Amino acid sequence: SQQGEEDPQALSIQEGENATMNCSYKTSINNLQWYRQNSGRGLVHLILIRSNEREKHSGRLRVTLDTSKKSSSLLITASRAADTASYFCATRGNQFYFGTGTSLTVIP
Amino acid sequence: GAVVSQHPSWVICKSGTSVKIECRSLDFQATTMFWYRQFPKQSLMLMATSNEGSKATYEQGVEKDKFLINHASLTLSTLTVTSAHPEDSSFYICSAAWGQGSNQPQHFGDGTRLSIL
């Protein structure tokens, strides 16, 4: 399976702190995408990083990709209570698979 | 941003009923739509990929006759759960992408919670 594995499974931080989530995958990819899911809702696309890119920024989000290690990280800086959600990485190669997700809780 | 509407958001029905879920891309043409299933506190499991005008490609282990997918237009795909049973109860989510979806983000509907009694 090409499913990504994410860690930690759950993360709880204070508002204002940074949150880092990691994703590892198994096979070659065209791109890797990060999504956010609020409880009981659909997913919202956050950022896409292509296989030939190493780092990408979008607002308070920073994503890195290391294809040699088959891993990616998502950093959310200066977290807010509204960032509380589940975060998933998704890899796109021949197939499209979602990781197991990290449940982030930001405490006000 | 791109908007995908999924309907209904919640269905409760008796065992043996067939349930149709609609997924519409409201402001863009979705050449590819994806259907996922999600169990509580778990990740999304891709069920099938559908391209407009052609048959859906189902993932291994997903019954084609059980989960009928139709992608008749660039803005609408439907998933019909035929003769639903309690084990089909789950959260079903669709997504839509422009092009073949390879380097395009997916835009998700808000999901349908299906409960079979």
Coordinates of N, CA and C in Angstrom, one line a residue:
Chain A
S1 N 0.8 -1.2 0.0 CA 0.0 0.0 0.0 C 0.9 1.2 0.0
Q2 N 0.4 2.3 -0.7 CA 1.2 3.5 -0.7 C 0.7 4.5 0.3
Q3 N -0.1 4.0 1.2 CA -0.7 4.9 2.2 C 0.4 5.6 3.0
G4 N 0.2 6.8 3.3 CA 1.1 7.6 4.1 C 0.9 7.3 5.6
E5 N 1.9 7.4 6.3 CA 1.8 7.2 7.8 C 2.2 8.6 8.4
E6 N 1.4 9.0 9.3 CA 1.6 10.3 9.9 C 1.9 10.2 11.4
D7 N 2.8 11.1 11.8 CA 3.0 11.1 13.3 C 3.2 12.6 13.7
P8 N 2.8 13.0 14.9 CA 2.1 12.1 15.8 C 0.7 11.8 15.4
Q9 N 0.0 10.9 16.0 CA -1.4 10.6 15.7 C -2.2 11.7 16.3
A10 N -1.8 12.2 17.4 CA -2.5 13.3 18.1 C -1.4 14.3 18.7
L11 N -1.8 15.6 18.6 CA -0.9 16.6 19.1 C -1.7 17.7 19.8
S12 N -1.3 18.1 21.0 CA -2.0 19.1 21.7 C -1.0 20.2 22.1
I13 N -1.3 21.4 21.7 CA -0.4 22.5 22.0 C -1.1 23.7 22.5
Q14 N -0.4 24.7 23.0 CA -1.0 25.9 23.5 C -1.1 26.9 22.3
E15 N -2.0 27.7 22.3 CA -2.2 28.8 21.3 C -0.9 29.6 21.2
G16 N -0.4 29.9 20.0 CA 0.8 30.6 19.8 C 2.0 29.8 19.6
E17 N 1.9 28.5 20.0 CA 3.1 27.6 19.7 C 3.0 27.1 18.3
N18 N 4.1 26.5 17.8 CA 4.2 25.9 16.5 C 3.8 24.5 16.6
A19 N 3.2 24.0 15.5 CA 2.8 22.6 15.4 C 3.5 21.9 14.2
T20 N 4.1 20.8 14.4 CA 4.8 20.1 13.4 C 4.2 18.7 13.2
M21 N 3.8 18.4 12.0 CA 3.3 17.0 11.7 C 4.2 16.4 10.6
N22 N 4.4 15.1 10.7 CA 5.2 14.4 9.7 C 4.4 13.4 9.0
C23 N 4.9 13.1 7.8 CA 4.2 12.1 6.9 C 5.3 11.3 6.2
S24 N 5.1 10.0 6.2 CA 6.1 9.2 5.5 C 5.3 8.3 4.5
Y25 N 5.8 8.0 3.4 CA 5.1 7.3 2.4 C 6.1 6.2 1.8
K26 N 5.5 5.4 0.9 CA 6.3 4.2 0.6 C 6.9 4.2 -0.8
T27 N 6.2 4.7 -1.8 CA 6.6 4.6 -3.2 C 6.9 6.0 -3.8
S28 N 7.3 6.0 -5.0 CA 7.6 7.3 -5.7 C 6.3 8.1 -5.9
I29 N 6.4 9.4 -5.9 CA 5.2 10.2 -6.0 C 5.4 11.3 -7.1
N30 N 4.3 11.8 -7.6 CA 4.3 13.0 -8.4 C 4.2 14.3 -7.6
N31 N 3.4 14.2 -6.5 CA 3.3 15.3 -5.6 C 2.8 14.8 -4.3
L32 N 2.8 15.7 -3.3 CA 2.3 15.4 -2.0 C 1.4 16.6 -1.6
Q33 N 0.2 16.3 -1.1 CA -0.7 17.4 -0.7 C -1.1 17.2 0.8
W34 N -1.3 18.4 1.4 CA -1.8 18.4 2.8 C -3.2 18.9 2.8
Y35 N -4.0 18.3 3.6 CA -5.4 18.7 3.7 C -5.7 18.8 5.2
R36 N -6.8 19.5 5.5 CA -7.3 19.7 6.8 C -8.8 19.3 6.8
Q37 N -9.2 18.6 7.9 CA -10.5 18.2 8.1 C -11.0 18.6 9.4
N38 N -12.1 19.4 9.5 CA -12.8 19.6 10.7 C -13.7 18.5 11.0
S39 N -14.0 18.2 12.2 CA -14.8 17.1 12.6 C -16.1 17.0 11.8
G40 N -16.4 15.8 11.2 CA -17.6 15.6 10.5 C -17.8 16.4 9.2
R41 N -16.7 16.9 8.7 CA -16.8 17.7 7.5 C -15.9 17.1 6.4
G42 N -16.0 17.7 5.2 CA -15.1 17.3 4.1 C -13.7 17.9 4.4
L43 N -12.8 17.7 3.4 CA -11.4 18.1 3.6 C -11.2 19.4 2.8
V44 N -10.3 20.2 3.3 CA -9.9 21.4 2.7 C -8.5 21.3 2.3
H45 N -8.2 21.6 1.0 CA -6.8 21.6 0.5 C -6.0 22.7 1.1
L46 N -4.8 22.4 1.6 CA -4.0 23.4 2.2 C -2.8 23.8 1.3
I47 N -2.1 22.8 0.8 CA -0.9 23.1 0.0 C -0.5 21.8 -0.7
L48 N 0.1 22.0 -1.9 CA 0.6 21.0 -2.8 C 2.1 21.2 -3.0
I49 N 2.9 20.2 -2.8 CA 4.3 20.3 -3.1 C 4.7 19.2 -4.1
R50 N 5.3 19.6 -5.2 CA 5.7 18.7 -6.2 C 6.9 17.9 -5.9
S51 N 7.1 16.8 -6.6 CA 8.2 16.0 -6.2 C 9.6 16.6 -6.4
N52 N 9.7 17.7 -7.3 CA 10.9 18.3 -7.5 C 11.1 19.6 -6.6
E53 N 10.2 19.8 -5.7 CA 10.3 20.9 -4.8 C 10.7 20.4 -3.4
R54 N 11.4 21.2 -2.7 CA 11.8 20.8 -1.3 C 11.1 21.5 -0.2
E55 N 10.7 22.7 -0.5 CA 10.0 23.5 0.5 C 9.0 24.4 -0.1
K56 N 7.9 24.6 0.6 CA 6.9 25.5 0.1 C 6.2 26.2 1.3
H57 N 5.8 27.5 1.1 CA 5.2 28.3 2.1 C 3.8 28.8 1.7
S58 N 2.9 28.9 2.6 CA 1.6 29.5 2.4 C 1.1 30.0 3.7
G59 N 1.2 31.4 3.8 CA 0.8 32.0 5.1 C 1.6 31.4 6.3
R60 N 0.9 30.9 7.2 CA 1.5 30.3 8.4 C 1.9 28.9 8.2
L61 N 1.7 28.4 7.0 CA 2.1 27.0 6.7 C 3.4 26.9 6.0
R62 N 4.2 25.9 6.5 CA 5.4 25.6 5.8 C 5.5 24.1 5.6
V63 N 5.7 23.7 4.4 CA 5.8 22.2 4.0 C 7.2 21.9 3.5
T64 N 7.7 20.8 3.9 CA 9.0 20.4 3.3 C 8.8 19.0 2.8
L65 N 9.6 18.6 1.8 CA 9.5 17.3 1.2 C 10.9 16.8 1.0
D66 N 11.1 15.6 1.4 CA 12.4 14.9 1.3 C 12.1 13.6 0.5
T67 N 12.3 13.6 -0.8 CA 12.0 12.4 -1.5 C 12.9 11.3 -1.3
S68 N 14.1 11.6 -0.9 CA 15.1 10.5 -0.6 C 14.7 9.7 0.7
K69 N 14.1 10.4 1.6 CA 13.6 9.8 2.8 C 12.1 9.4 2.7
K70 N 11.5 9.8 1.6 CA 10.0 9.6 1.4 C 9.3 10.2 2.6
S71 N 9.5 11.4 2.9 CA 8.8 12.0 4.0 C 8.6 13.5 3.8
S72 N 7.6 14.0 4.5 CA 7.2 15.4 4.4 C 6.8 15.9 5.8
S73 N 6.9 17.2 6.0 CA 6.5 17.7 7.2 C 5.6 19.0 7.0
L74 N 4.7 19.2 7.8 CA 3.8 20.4 7.8 C 4.0 21.1 9.1
L75 N 4.4 22.4 9.0 CA 4.6 23.2 10.1 C 3.6 24.3 10.1
I76 N 2.9 24.4 11.2 CA 1.9 25.6 11.4 C 2.5 26.5 12.5
T77 N 2.8 27.7 12.1 CA 3.4 28.6 13.0 C 2.3 29.4 13.7
A78 N 2.7 29.9 14.9 CA 1.8 30.8 15.7 C 0.4 30.2 15.7
S79 N 0.2 29.0 16.2 CA -1.1 28.3 16.1 C -2.2 29.1 16.8
R80 N -3.4 28.8 16.3 CA -4.6 29.5 16.8 C -5.6 28.4 17.2
A81 N -6.5 28.7 18.0 CA -7.5 27.7 18.4 C -8.3 27.2 17.2
A82 N -8.5 28.0 16.2 CA -9.2 27.7 15.0 C -8.4 26.7 14.1
D83 N -7.2 26.4 14.4 CA -6.4 25.5 13.7 C -6.7 24.0 14.2
T84 N -7.5 23.9 15.2 CA -7.8 22.6 15.7 C -8.6 21.8 14.7
A85 N -8.0 20.7 14.3 CA -8.6 19.9 13.2 C -7.7 18.6 13.0
S86 N -8.1 17.8 12.1 CA -7.3 16.7 11.7 C -6.6 17.1 10.4
Y87 N -5.3 16.7 10.3 CA -4.5 17.0 9.1 C -4.0 15.8 8.5
F88 N -4.2 15.7 7.2 CA -3.8 14.5 6.4 C -2.9 14.9 5.3
C89 N -1.9 14.0 5.1 CA -1.1 14.1 3.9 C -1.7 13.2 2.8
A90 N -1.5 13.5 1.6 CA -2.0 12.7 0.5 C -1.0 12.6 -0.6
T91 N -0.6 11.4 -1.0 CA 0.4 11.3 -2.0 C -0.2 10.9 -3.3
R92 N 0.3 11.4 -4.4 CA -0.2 11.2 -5.7 C 1.0 10.6 -6.5
G93 N 0.8 9.3 -6.9 CA 1.7 8.7 -7.8 C 0.8 8.1 -8.9
N94 N 0.8 6.8 -9.0 CA -0.1 6.2 -9.9 C -1.5 6.1 -9.3
Q95 N -1.5 6.2 -8.0 CA -2.8 6.2 -7.2 C -2.8 7.4 -6.3
F96 N -3.8 7.6 -5.6 CA -3.9 8.7 -4.7 C -4.3 8.2 -3.3
Y97 N -3.5 8.3 -2.3 CA -3.7 7.8 -1.0 C -3.6 8.8 0.1
F98 N -4.4 8.7 1.1 CA -4.3 9.6 2.2 C -3.6 8.9 3.4
G99 N -2.9 9.7 4.1 CA -2.2 9.2 5.3 C -3.2 9.0 6.4
T100 N -2.7 8.5 7.5 CA -3.5 8.2 8.7 C -4.0 9.4 9.5
G101 N -3.4 10.5 9.3 CA -3.8 11.8 9.9 C -3.3 12.1 11.2
T102 N -3.2 13.4 11.5 CA -2.8 13.9 12.8 C -3.9 14.7 13.4
S103 N -4.3 14.4 14.6 CA -5.4 15.2 15.2 C -4.7 16.3 16.0
L104 N -4.9 17.5 15.6 CA -4.3 18.7 16.3 C -5.3 19.4 17.2
T105 N -5.0 19.6 18.4 CA -5.8 20.4 19.3 C -5.0 21.6 19.8
V106 N -5.5 22.8 19.5 CA -4.8 24.0 20.0 C -5.6 24.6 21.1
I107 N -5.0 24.7 22.3 CA -5.7 25.1 23.5 C -5.6 26.6 23.6
P108 N -6.7 27.3 23.7 CA -6.7 28.8 23.8 C -6.0 29.2 25.1
Chain B
G1 N -12.6 30.1 -3.9 CA -12.1 28.8 -4.2 C -13.1 27.9 -4.9
A2 N -12.7 26.7 -5.4 CA -13.6 25.8 -6.0 C -14.6 25.2 -5.0
V3 N -15.8 25.1 -5.4 CA -16.9 24.6 -4.5 C -17.4 23.3 -5.0
V4 N -17.5 22.4 -4.1 CA -18.1 21.1 -4.4 C -19.2 20.8 -3.4
S5 N -20.4 20.6 -3.9 CA -21.6 20.3 -3.1 C -21.9 18.9 -3.1
Q6 N -22.1 18.3 -1.9 CA -22.5 16.9 -1.8 C -23.8 16.8 -1.1
H7 N -24.7 16.0 -1.6 CA -26.0 15.9 -1.1 C -26.5 14.5 -1.1
P8 N -27.2 14.0 -0.1 CA -27.5 14.7 1.1 C -26.4 14.6 2.1
S9 N -26.5 15.4 3.2 CA -25.4 15.4 4.2 C -25.6 14.3 5.2
W10 N -26.8 13.8 5.3 CA -27.1 12.7 6.3 C -28.3 11.9 5.9
V11 N -28.1 10.6 5.9 CA -29.2 9.7 5.5 C -29.3 8.6 6.5
I12 N -30.5 8.4 6.9 CA -30.8 7.2 7.8 C -31.9 6.4 7.1
C13 N -31.6 5.1 6.9 CA -32.6 4.3 6.2 C -32.5 2.9 6.6
K14 N -33.6 2.1 6.2 CA -33.7 0.7 6.6 C -32.7 -0.1 5.7
S15 N -32.4 -1.3 6.3 CA -31.6 -2.2 5.6 C -32.3 -2.7 4.3
G16 N -31.6 -2.8 3.2 CA -32.1 -3.2 1.9 C -32.4 -2.0 1.0
T17 N -32.4 -0.8 1.5 CA -32.7 0.4 0.7 C -31.5 0.7 -0.1
S18 N -31.7 1.3 -1.3 CA -30.6 1.8 -2.1 C -30.6 3.3 -1.9
V19 N -29.4 3.8 -1.7 CA -29.2 5.3 -1.4 C -28.3 5.9 -2.5
K20 N -28.7 7.1 -3.0 CA -28.0 7.8 -4.0 C -27.4 9.0 -3.3
I21 N -26.1 9.2 -3.6 CA -25.4 10.4 -3.1 C -24.9 11.2 -4.3
E22 N -25.2 12.5 -4.3 CA -24.8 13.3 -5.4 C -23.6 14.2 -5.1
C23 N -22.7 14.4 -6.0 CA -21.5 15.3 -5.9 C -21.5 16.2 -7.0
R24 N -21.6 17.5 -6.8 CA -21.6 18.5 -7.8 C -20.4 19.5 -7.7
S25 N -19.8 19.7 -8.8 CA -18.8 20.8 -8.8 C -19.5 22.1 -9.3
L26 N -19.6 23.1 -8.4 CA -20.5 24.2 -8.7 C -19.9 25.3 -9.6
D27 N -18.5 25.4 -9.6 CA -18.0 26.6 -10.3 C -16.8 26.2 -11.2
F28 N -16.6 24.9 -11.4 CA -15.6 24.4 -12.3 C -16.0 23.1 -12.9
Q29 N -15.3 22.8 -14.0 CA -15.6 21.5 -14.7 C -14.7 20.4 -14.1
A30 N -15.3 19.4 -13.5 CA -14.5 18.4 -12.9 C -14.4 17.2 -13.8
T31 N -13.2 17.0 -14.5 CA -13.1 15.9 -15.3 C -12.9 14.6 -14.5
T32 N -12.4 14.8 -13.3 CA -12.2 13.6 -12.5 C -12.8 13.8 -11.1
M33 N -13.6 12.8 -10.7 CA -14.2 12.8 -9.3 C -13.8 11.6 -8.6
F34 N -13.6 11.7 -7.3 CA -13.2 10.6 -6.5 C -14.2 10.4 -5.4
W35 N -14.4 9.1 -5.0 CA -15.3 8.8 -3.9 C -14.5 8.1 -2.8
Y36 N -14.7 8.6 -1.6 CA -14.0 8.0 -0.5 C -15.0 7.5 0.6
R37 N -14.4 6.7 1.4 CA -15.2 6.2 2.6 C -14.3 6.5 3.8
Q38 N -14.9 6.9 4.9 CA -14.1 7.2 6.1 C -14.8 6.7 7.3
F39 N -14.1 5.8 8.1 CA -14.6 5.3 9.3 C -14.2 6.3 10.4
P40 N -14.9 6.2 11.6 CA -14.6 7.2 12.7 C -13.2 7.2 13.0
K41 N -12.6 8.4 13.1 CA -11.2 8.6 13.5 C -10.2 7.9 12.7
Q42 N -10.6 7.6 11.4 CA -9.6 6.9 10.5 C -9.4 7.8 9.3
S43 N -8.5 7.4 8.5 CA -8.2 8.1 7.2 C -9.3 7.8 6.2
L44 N -9.1 8.5 5.1 CA -10.0 8.3 3.9 C -9.5 7.1 3.1
M45 N -10.5 6.3 2.7 CA -10.2 5.2 1.9 C -10.7 5.4 0.5
L46 N -9.9 5.5 -0.5 CA -10.4 5.7 -1.8 C -11.2 4.5 -2.3
M47 N -12.4 4.8 -2.8 CA -13.2 3.7 -3.3 C -13.1 3.6 -4.8
A48 N -13.2 4.7 -5.4 CA -13.2 4.7 -6.9 C -12.9 6.1 -7.5
T49 N -12.4 6.0 -8.7 CA -12.1 7.3 -9.4 C -13.0 7.3 -10.7
S50 N -13.6 8.4 -10.9 CA -14.5 8.4 -12.1 C -14.1 9.6 -13.0
N51 N -14.1 9.3 -14.2 CA -13.8 10.3 -15.3 C -15.1 10.5 -16.1
E52 N -15.4 11.7 -16.4 CA -16.6 12.1 -17.1 C -16.8 11.3 -18.4
G53 N -17.9 10.6 -18.5 CA -18.2 9.9 -19.7 C -17.6 8.5 -19.8
S54 N -16.9 8.1 -18.8 CA -16.3 6.7 -18.9 C -16.6 6.0 -17.6
K55 N -16.4 4.7 -17.6 CA -16.7 3.9 -16.4 C -15.7 4.2 -15.3
A56 N -16.2 4.1 -14.1 CA -15.3 4.4 -12.9 C -14.3 3.3 -12.7
T57 N -13.2 3.6 -12.2 CA -12.1 2.7 -11.8 C -12.2 2.4 -10.3
Y58 N -12.5 1.2 -10.0 CA -12.7 0.9 -8.6 C -11.4 0.4 -7.9
E59 N -11.2 0.7 -6.7 CA -10.1 0.2 -5.9 C -10.3 -1.3 -5.6
Q60 N -9.2 -2.0 -5.3 CA -9.3 -3.4 -5.0 C -10.1 -3.6 -3.7
G61 N -11.0 -4.5 -3.8 CA -11.9 -4.8 -2.7 C -13.2 -4.1 -2.6
V62 N -13.4 -3.1 -3.5 CA -14.6 -2.4 -3.6 C -15.6 -3.0 -4.6
E63 N -16.8 -3.4 -4.2 CA -17.7 -4.1 -5.1 C -18.3 -3.1 -6.1
K64 N -18.1 -3.4 -7.3 CA -18.7 -2.5 -8.4 C -20.2 -2.5 -8.3
D65 N -20.8 -3.7 -8.1 CA -22.2 -3.8 -8.2 C -22.9 -3.3 -6.9
K66 N -22.1 -3.1 -5.9 CA -22.6 -2.6 -4.6 C -22.6 -1.1 -4.6
F67 N -21.5 -0.6 -5.1 CA -21.3 0.9 -5.2 C -21.3 1.4 -6.6
L68 N -22.5 1.8 -7.1 CA -22.6 2.2 -8.5 C -22.2 3.6 -8.6
I69 N -21.3 3.9 -9.5 CA -20.9 5.3 -9.7 C -21.2 5.7 -11.2
N70 N -21.8 6.9 -11.3 CA -22.1 7.5 -12.6 C -21.5 8.9 -12.6
H71 N -20.8 9.2 -13.7 CA -20.2 10.5 -13.9 C -20.7 11.0 -15.2
A72 N -21.9 11.4 -15.3 CA -22.5 11.6 -16.6 C -22.2 13.0 -17.2
S73 N -21.8 13.9 -16.3 CA -21.4 15.3 -16.8 C -20.2 15.8 -16.1
L74 N -19.7 16.9 -16.6 CA -18.5 17.5 -16.0 C -18.7 18.1 -14.6
T75 N -20.0 18.1 -14.2 CA -20.3 18.8 -12.9 C -21.0 17.8 -12.0
L76 N -21.3 16.6 -12.4 CA -22.1 15.8 -11.5 C -21.6 14.3 -11.5
S77 N -21.4 13.8 -10.3 CA -21.1 12.3 -10.2 C -22.0 11.8 -9.1
T78 N -22.5 10.6 -9.2 CA -23.4 10.0 -8.2 C -22.8 8.7 -7.8
L79 N -23.0 8.4 -6.5 CA -22.7 7.1 -5.9 C -24.0 6.5 -5.4
T80 N -24.3 5.4 -5.8 CA -25.5 4.7 -5.3 C -25.0 3.4 -4.6
V81 N -25.4 3.4 -3.3 CA -25.1 2.2 -2.5 C -26.4 1.3 -2.6
T82 N -26.2 0.2 -3.3 CA -27.4 -0.6 -3.5 C -27.6 -1.6 -2.4
S83 N -28.9 -1.8 -2.1 CA -29.3 -2.7 -1.1 C -28.4 -2.6 0.2
A84 N -28.4 -1.4 0.7 CA -27.5 -1.1 1.8 C -27.8 -1.9 3.1
H85 N -26.7 -2.3 3.8 CA -26.8 -3.0 5.0 C -26.1 -2.3 6.1
P86 N -26.3 -2.6 7.4 CA -25.6 -1.9 8.5 C -24.1 -1.7 8.3
E87 N -23.4 -2.7 7.7 CA -22.0 -2.6 7.5 C -21.6 -1.6 6.5
D88 N -22.6 -1.1 5.7 CA -22.3 0.0 4.8 C -22.4 1.4 5.5
S89 N -22.8 1.4 6.7 CA -22.9 2.7 7.4 C -21.5 3.3 7.5
S90 N -21.4 4.5 7.1 CA -20.0 5.2 7.1 C -20.2 6.6 6.7
F91 N -19.1 7.3 6.6 CA -19.0 8.7 6.1 C -18.5 8.6 4.7
Y92 N -19.2 9.0 3.7 CA -18.8 9.0 2.3 C -18.5 10.4 1.9
I93 N -17.3 10.6 1.3 CA -16.9 11.9 0.8 C -16.5 11.9 -0.6
C94 N -17.0 12.9 -1.4 CA -16.5 12.9 -2.8 C -15.6 14.1 -2.9
S95 N -14.8 14.1 -4.0 CA -13.9 15.2 -4.3 C -13.9 15.3 -5.8
A96 N -13.5 16.5 -6.3 CA -13.5 16.8 -7.7 C -12.2 17.5 -8.0
A97 N -11.7 17.2 -9.2 CA -10.4 17.8 -9.7 C -10.6 18.1 -11.1
W98 N -9.9 19.2 -11.5 CA -9.8 19.5 -12.9 C -8.7 18.7 -13.6
G99 N -8.9 18.3 -14.8 CA -7.9 17.6 -15.5 C -7.8 16.2 -14.9
Q100 N -6.7 15.5 -15.0 CA -6.6 14.1 -14.5 C -6.3 14.1 -13.0
G101 N -6.2 15.3 -12.4 CA -6.0 15.4 -11.0 C -4.6 15.1 -10.5
S102 N -3.7 14.9 -11.5 CA -2.3 14.5 -11.0 C -1.7 15.6 -10.2
N103 N -1.6 16.8 -10.8 CA -0.9 17.9 -10.1 C -2.0 19.0 -9.8
Q104 N -3.2 18.6 -9.6 CA -4.2 19.5 -9.2 C -4.7 19.1 -7.8
P105 N -5.1 20.1 -7.0 CA -5.6 19.7 -5.7 C -7.0 19.2 -5.9
Q106 N -7.5 18.4 -4.9 CA -8.8 17.9 -4.9 C -9.7 18.9 -4.1
H107 N -10.9 19.1 -4.6 CA -11.8 19.9 -3.8 C -12.9 19.0 -3.3
F108 N -13.1 19.0 -2.0 CA -14.0 18.1 -1.4 C -15.4 18.6 -1.0
G109 N -16.3 17.7 -1.1 CA -17.7 18.0 -0.6 C -17.6 17.8 0.9
D110 N -18.7 18.2 1.6 CA -18.8 18.1 3.0 C -19.1 16.7 3.6
G111 N -19.3 15.8 2.7 CA -19.5 14.4 3.1 C -21.0 14.1 3.3
T112 N -21.2 12.8 3.3 CA -22.6 12.2 3.6 C -22.4 11.2 4.7
R113 N -23.2 11.4 5.7 CA -23.1 10.4 6.8 C -24.3 9.4 6.6
L114 N -24.0 8.2 6.3 CA -25.0 7.2 6.0 C -25.1 6.2 7.2
S115 N -26.3 6.1 7.6 CA -26.6 5.2 8.8 C -27.7 4.2 8.3
I116 N -27.4 2.9 8.3 CA -28.3 1.9 7.9 C -28.8 1.2 9.1
L117 N -30.1 1.1 9.3 CA -30.7 0.5 10.5 C -30.9 -1.0 10.3

